[in-house]
Coordinates of C-alpha atoms in Angstrom, one line a residue:
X698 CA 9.6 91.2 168.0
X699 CA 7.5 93.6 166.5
X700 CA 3.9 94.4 165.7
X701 CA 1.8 97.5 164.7
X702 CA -1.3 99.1 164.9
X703 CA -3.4 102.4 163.3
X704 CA -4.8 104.7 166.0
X705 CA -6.4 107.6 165.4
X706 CA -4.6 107.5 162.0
X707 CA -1.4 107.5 163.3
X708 CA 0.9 103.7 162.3
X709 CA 1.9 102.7 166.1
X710 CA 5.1 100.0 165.6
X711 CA 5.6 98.3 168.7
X712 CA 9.1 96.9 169.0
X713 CA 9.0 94.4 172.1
X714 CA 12.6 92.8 172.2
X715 CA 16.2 94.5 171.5
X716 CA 17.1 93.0 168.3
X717 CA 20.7 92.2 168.7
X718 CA 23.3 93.5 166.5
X719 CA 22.3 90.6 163.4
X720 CA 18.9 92.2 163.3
X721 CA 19.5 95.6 163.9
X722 CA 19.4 96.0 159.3
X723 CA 16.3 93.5 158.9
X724 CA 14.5 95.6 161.6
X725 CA 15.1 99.1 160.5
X726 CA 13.8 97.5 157.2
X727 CA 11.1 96.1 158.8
X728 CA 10.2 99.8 160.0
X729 CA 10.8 101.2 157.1
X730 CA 8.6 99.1 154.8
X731 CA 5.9 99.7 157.1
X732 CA 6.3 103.2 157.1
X733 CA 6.3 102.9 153.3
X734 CA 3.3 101.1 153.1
X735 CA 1.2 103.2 155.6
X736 CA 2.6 107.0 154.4
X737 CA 1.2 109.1 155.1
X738 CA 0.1 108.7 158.3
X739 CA 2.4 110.0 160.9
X740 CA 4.6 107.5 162.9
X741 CA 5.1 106.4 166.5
X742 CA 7.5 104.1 167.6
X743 CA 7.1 102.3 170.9
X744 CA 10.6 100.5 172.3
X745 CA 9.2 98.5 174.8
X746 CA 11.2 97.9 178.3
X747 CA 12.9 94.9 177.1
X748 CA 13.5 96.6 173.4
X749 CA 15.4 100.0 174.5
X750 CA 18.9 98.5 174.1
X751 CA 21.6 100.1 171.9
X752 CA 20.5 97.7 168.6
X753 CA 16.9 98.2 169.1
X754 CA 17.4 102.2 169.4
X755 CA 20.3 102.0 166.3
X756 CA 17.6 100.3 163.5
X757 CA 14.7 103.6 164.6
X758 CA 17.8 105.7 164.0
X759 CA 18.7 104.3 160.9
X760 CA 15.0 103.7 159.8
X761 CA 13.9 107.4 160.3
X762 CA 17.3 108.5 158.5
X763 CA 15.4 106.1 155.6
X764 CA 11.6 107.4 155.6
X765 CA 12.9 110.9 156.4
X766 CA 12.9 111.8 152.8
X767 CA 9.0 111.4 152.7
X768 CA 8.3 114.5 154.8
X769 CA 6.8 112.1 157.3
X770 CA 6.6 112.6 161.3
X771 CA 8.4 110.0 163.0
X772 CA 8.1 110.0 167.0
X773 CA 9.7 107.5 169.5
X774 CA 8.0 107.1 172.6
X775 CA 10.3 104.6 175.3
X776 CA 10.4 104.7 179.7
X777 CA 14.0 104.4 179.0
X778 CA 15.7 107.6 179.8
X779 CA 19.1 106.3 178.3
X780 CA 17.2 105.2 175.2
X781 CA 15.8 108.7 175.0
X782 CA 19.2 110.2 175.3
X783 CA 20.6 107.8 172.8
X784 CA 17.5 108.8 170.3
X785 CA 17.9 112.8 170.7
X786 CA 21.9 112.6 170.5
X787 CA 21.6 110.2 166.9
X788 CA 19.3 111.7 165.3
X789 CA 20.0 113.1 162.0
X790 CA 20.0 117.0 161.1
X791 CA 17.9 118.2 158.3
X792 CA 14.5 117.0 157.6
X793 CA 11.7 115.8 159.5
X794 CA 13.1 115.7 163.0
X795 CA 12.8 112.5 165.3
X796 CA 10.3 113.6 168.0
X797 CA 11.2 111.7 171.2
X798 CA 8.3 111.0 174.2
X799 CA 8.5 109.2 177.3
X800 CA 4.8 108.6 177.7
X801 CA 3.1 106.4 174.4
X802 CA -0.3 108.0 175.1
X803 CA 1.3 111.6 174.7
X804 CA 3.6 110.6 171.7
X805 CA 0.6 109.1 169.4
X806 CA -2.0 112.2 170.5
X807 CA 1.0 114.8 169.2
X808 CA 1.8 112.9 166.5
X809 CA -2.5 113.0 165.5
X810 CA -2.8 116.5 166.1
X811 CA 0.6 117.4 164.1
X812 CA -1.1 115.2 161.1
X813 CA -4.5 117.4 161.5

């Protein structure tokens, strides 16, 4: 379900299925731990096709409302148009904002050049 990468310095996580609601918790912990473990390199999340469902976009909301705290960038990049709409409308005030893409390519290169 999930899987991650360093590119250019920057923690790719690939999320490839919509958890459900059960895993919504384990996978915003998941992200979070990751996060933790990489800081401080800057963040992009990648909700595949199959993986832009209301759970899957839930956990990055409620993982970036947990890494947040460590000044960290954390950027969503998804096709989905309603997942994107879903990402900008939850995200929470204050902080390091969620940075939303559409394109993976363009969300990891701004998420490098932020971190330069």
């Amino acid at each position: 379900m999930l899987s991650h990468a360093l590119e250019h310095g920057v923690l790719v996580i690939t999320v490839r299925c919509d958890p459900g609601v059960g895993g919504r918790a384990p996978l915003a912990a998941e992200i979070s731990d990751l996060v933790h473990a990489h800081r401080p390199a800057p963040v992009v999340i990648v909700l595949g096709e199959a993986a832009a469902g209301a759970a899957a976009v839930s956990a990055v909301l409620q993982a970036h409302r947990m890494c947040r705290h460590l000044g960290l960038l954390v950027s969503v990049a998804t096709h989905s148009a309603p997942a994107r709409r879903l990402l900008e409308a939850g995200a929470a005030p204050g902080g390091p904002r969620l940075v939303v893409h559409a394109r993976v390519d363009t969300a990891i290169a701004t998420a490098f050049l932020a971190a330069a």
